[in-house]
Amino acid sequence: MTIYEIKERTQETSPNFFDRDTLRFFGQTLGDFKVKKQSETEYLISAPSYWSGKLMGYTERIFNTETDELK
């Protein structure tokens, strides 16, 4: 599973999460996201978050393949 597949699958459940303006606000690109399989139905996505060029933390969500939702 790639971040691009997750973006496509969450268009209805989380339409703004991967929005270009949202990513820009947090200093992120889709390429910054790492995807790690947690179970048969869940993947952890994470990316560093920046404010004025400084690392402020990480965006982390669980993607559920059964519901196509980010938690």
PDB file of C-alpha atoms in Angstrom:
ATOM      1  CA  MET A   1       0.000   0.000   0.000  1.00  0.00           C
ATOM      2  CA  THR A   2       1.384   3.424  -0.935  1.00  0.00           C
ATOM      3  CA  ILE A   3       0.494   6.888   0.321  1.00  0.00           C
ATOM      4  CA  TYR A   4      -0.919   7.613  -3.142  1.00  0.00           C
ATOM      5  CA  GLU A   5      -3.336   4.673  -2.842  1.00  0.00           C
ATOM      6  CA  ILE A   6      -4.356   5.828   0.624  1.00  0.00           C
ATOM      7  CA  LYS A   7      -4.946   9.373  -0.660  1.00  0.00           C
ATOM      8  CA  GLU A   8      -7.197   8.032  -3.406  1.00  0.00           C
ATOM      9  CA  ARG A   9      -9.144   5.784  -1.045  1.00  0.00           C
ATOM     10  CA  THR A  10      -9.745   8.557   1.528  1.00  0.00           C
ATOM     11  CA  GLN A  11     -11.182  11.110  -0.909  1.00  0.00           C
ATOM     12  CA  GLU A  12     -14.698  10.599   0.475  1.00  0.00           C
ATOM     13  CA  THR A  13     -13.918   9.939   4.149  1.00  0.00           C
ATOM     14  CA  SER A  14     -11.161  12.578   4.645  1.00  0.00           C
ATOM     15  CA  PRO A  15     -11.254  14.859   1.589  1.00  0.00           C
ATOM     16  CA  ASN A  16      -9.098  17.632   3.088  1.00  0.00           C
ATOM     17  CA  PHE A  17      -6.402  15.562   4.773  1.00  0.00           C
ATOM     18  CA  PHE A  18      -4.177  15.311   1.679  1.00  0.00           C
ATOM     19  CA  ASP A  19      -5.273  18.630   0.172  1.00  0.00           C
ATOM     20  CA  ARG A  20      -2.365  20.584  -1.327  1.00  0.00           C
ATOM     21  CA  ASP A  21      -3.051  23.625   0.890  1.00  0.00           C
ATOM     22  CA  THR A  22      -3.253  21.462   4.018  1.00  0.00           C
ATOM     23  CA  LEU A  23       0.050  19.759   3.231  1.00  0.00           C
ATOM     24  CA  ARG A  24       1.701  23.104   2.425  1.00  0.00           C
ATOM     25  CA  PHE A  25       0.513  24.563   5.753  1.00  0.00           C
ATOM     26  CA  PHE A  26       2.348  21.774   7.608  1.00  0.00           C
ATOM     27  CA  GLY A  27       5.410  21.913   5.329  1.00  0.00           C
ATOM     28  CA  GLN A  28       4.683  18.445   3.948  1.00  0.00           C
ATOM     29  CA  THR A  29       4.452  16.656   0.613  1.00  0.00           C
ATOM     30  CA  LEU A  30       2.960  13.255  -0.135  1.00  0.00           C
ATOM     31  CA  GLY A  31       6.511  11.997  -0.577  1.00  0.00           C
ATOM     32  CA  ASP A  32       7.254  12.803   3.083  1.00  0.00           C
ATOM     33  CA  PHE A  33       4.758  10.189   4.288  1.00  0.00           C
ATOM     34  CA  LYS A  34       5.925   6.742   5.348  1.00  0.00           C
ATOM     35  CA  VAL A  35       3.499   3.818   5.328  1.00  0.00           C
ATOM     36  CA  LYS A  36       3.911   0.859   7.702  1.00  0.00           C
ATOM     37  CA  LYS A  37       1.608  -2.146   7.796  1.00  0.00           C
ATOM     38  CA  GLN A  38       0.232  -2.670  11.317  1.00  0.00           C
ATOM     39  CA  SER A  39      -2.203  -5.525  10.668  1.00  0.00           C
ATOM     40  CA  GLU A  40      -4.160  -7.063   7.814  1.00  0.00           C
ATOM     41  CA  THR A  41      -6.506  -4.072   7.768  1.00  0.00           C
ATOM     42  CA  GLU A  42      -4.494  -1.180   9.226  1.00  0.00           C
ATOM     43  CA  TYR A  43      -1.563   0.921   8.081  1.00  0.00           C
ATOM     44  CA  LEU A  44       0.256   3.629  10.025  1.00  0.00           C
ATOM     45  CA  ILE A  45       1.025   6.732   7.983  1.00  0.00           C
ATOM     46  CA  SER A  46       3.416   9.358   9.328  1.00  0.00           C
ATOM     47  CA  ALA A  47       5.283  12.451   8.182  1.00  0.00           C
ATOM     48  CA  PRO A  48       7.281  15.196   9.894  1.00  0.00           C
ATOM     49  CA  SER A  49       5.419  18.481  10.401  1.00  0.00           C
ATOM     50  CA  TYR A  50       7.205  21.829  10.103  1.00  0.00           C
ATOM     51  CA  TRP A  51       6.402  25.372  11.184  1.00  0.00           C
ATOM     52  CA  SER A  52       8.584  28.152   9.780  1.00  0.00           C
ATOM     53  CA  GLY A  53      11.151  25.550   8.787  1.00  0.00           C
ATOM     54  CA  LYS A  54      11.385  24.006  12.265  1.00  0.00           C
ATOM     55  CA  LEU A  55      10.332  20.452  13.036  1.00  0.00           C
ATOM     56  CA  MET A  56       7.299  20.701  15.295  1.00  0.00           C
ATOM     57  CA  GLY A  57       6.287  17.054  15.485  1.00  0.00           C
ATOM     58  CA  TYR A  58       4.790  14.337  13.329  1.00  0.00           C
ATOM     59  CA  THR A  59       1.475  13.774  11.651  1.00  0.00           C
ATOM     60  CA  GLU A  60       0.376  10.199  12.356  1.00  0.00           C
ATOM     61  CA  ARG A  61      -2.841   8.445  11.428  1.00  0.00           C
ATOM     62  CA  ILE A  62      -4.059   4.871  11.108  1.00  0.00           C
ATOM     63  CA  PHE A  63      -5.631   3.997   7.749  1.00  0.00           C
ATOM     64  CA  ASN A  64      -8.302   1.295   7.896  1.00  0.00           C
ATOM     65  CA  THR A  65      -8.595  -0.654   4.627  1.00  0.00           C
ATOM     66  CA  GLU A  66     -12.087  -1.906   5.454  1.00  0.00           C
ATOM     67  CA  THR A  67     -13.640   1.532   6.006  1.00  0.00           C
ATOM     68  CA  ASP A  68     -11.168   3.700   4.039  1.00  0.00           C
ATOM     69  CA  GLU A  69     -10.961   5.980   7.084  1.00  0.00           C
ATOM     70  CA  LEU A  70      -8.071   7.714   8.795  1.00  0.00           C
ATOM     71  CA  LYS A  71      -8.091   7.544  12.612  1.00  0.00           C
TER      72      LYS A  71
END
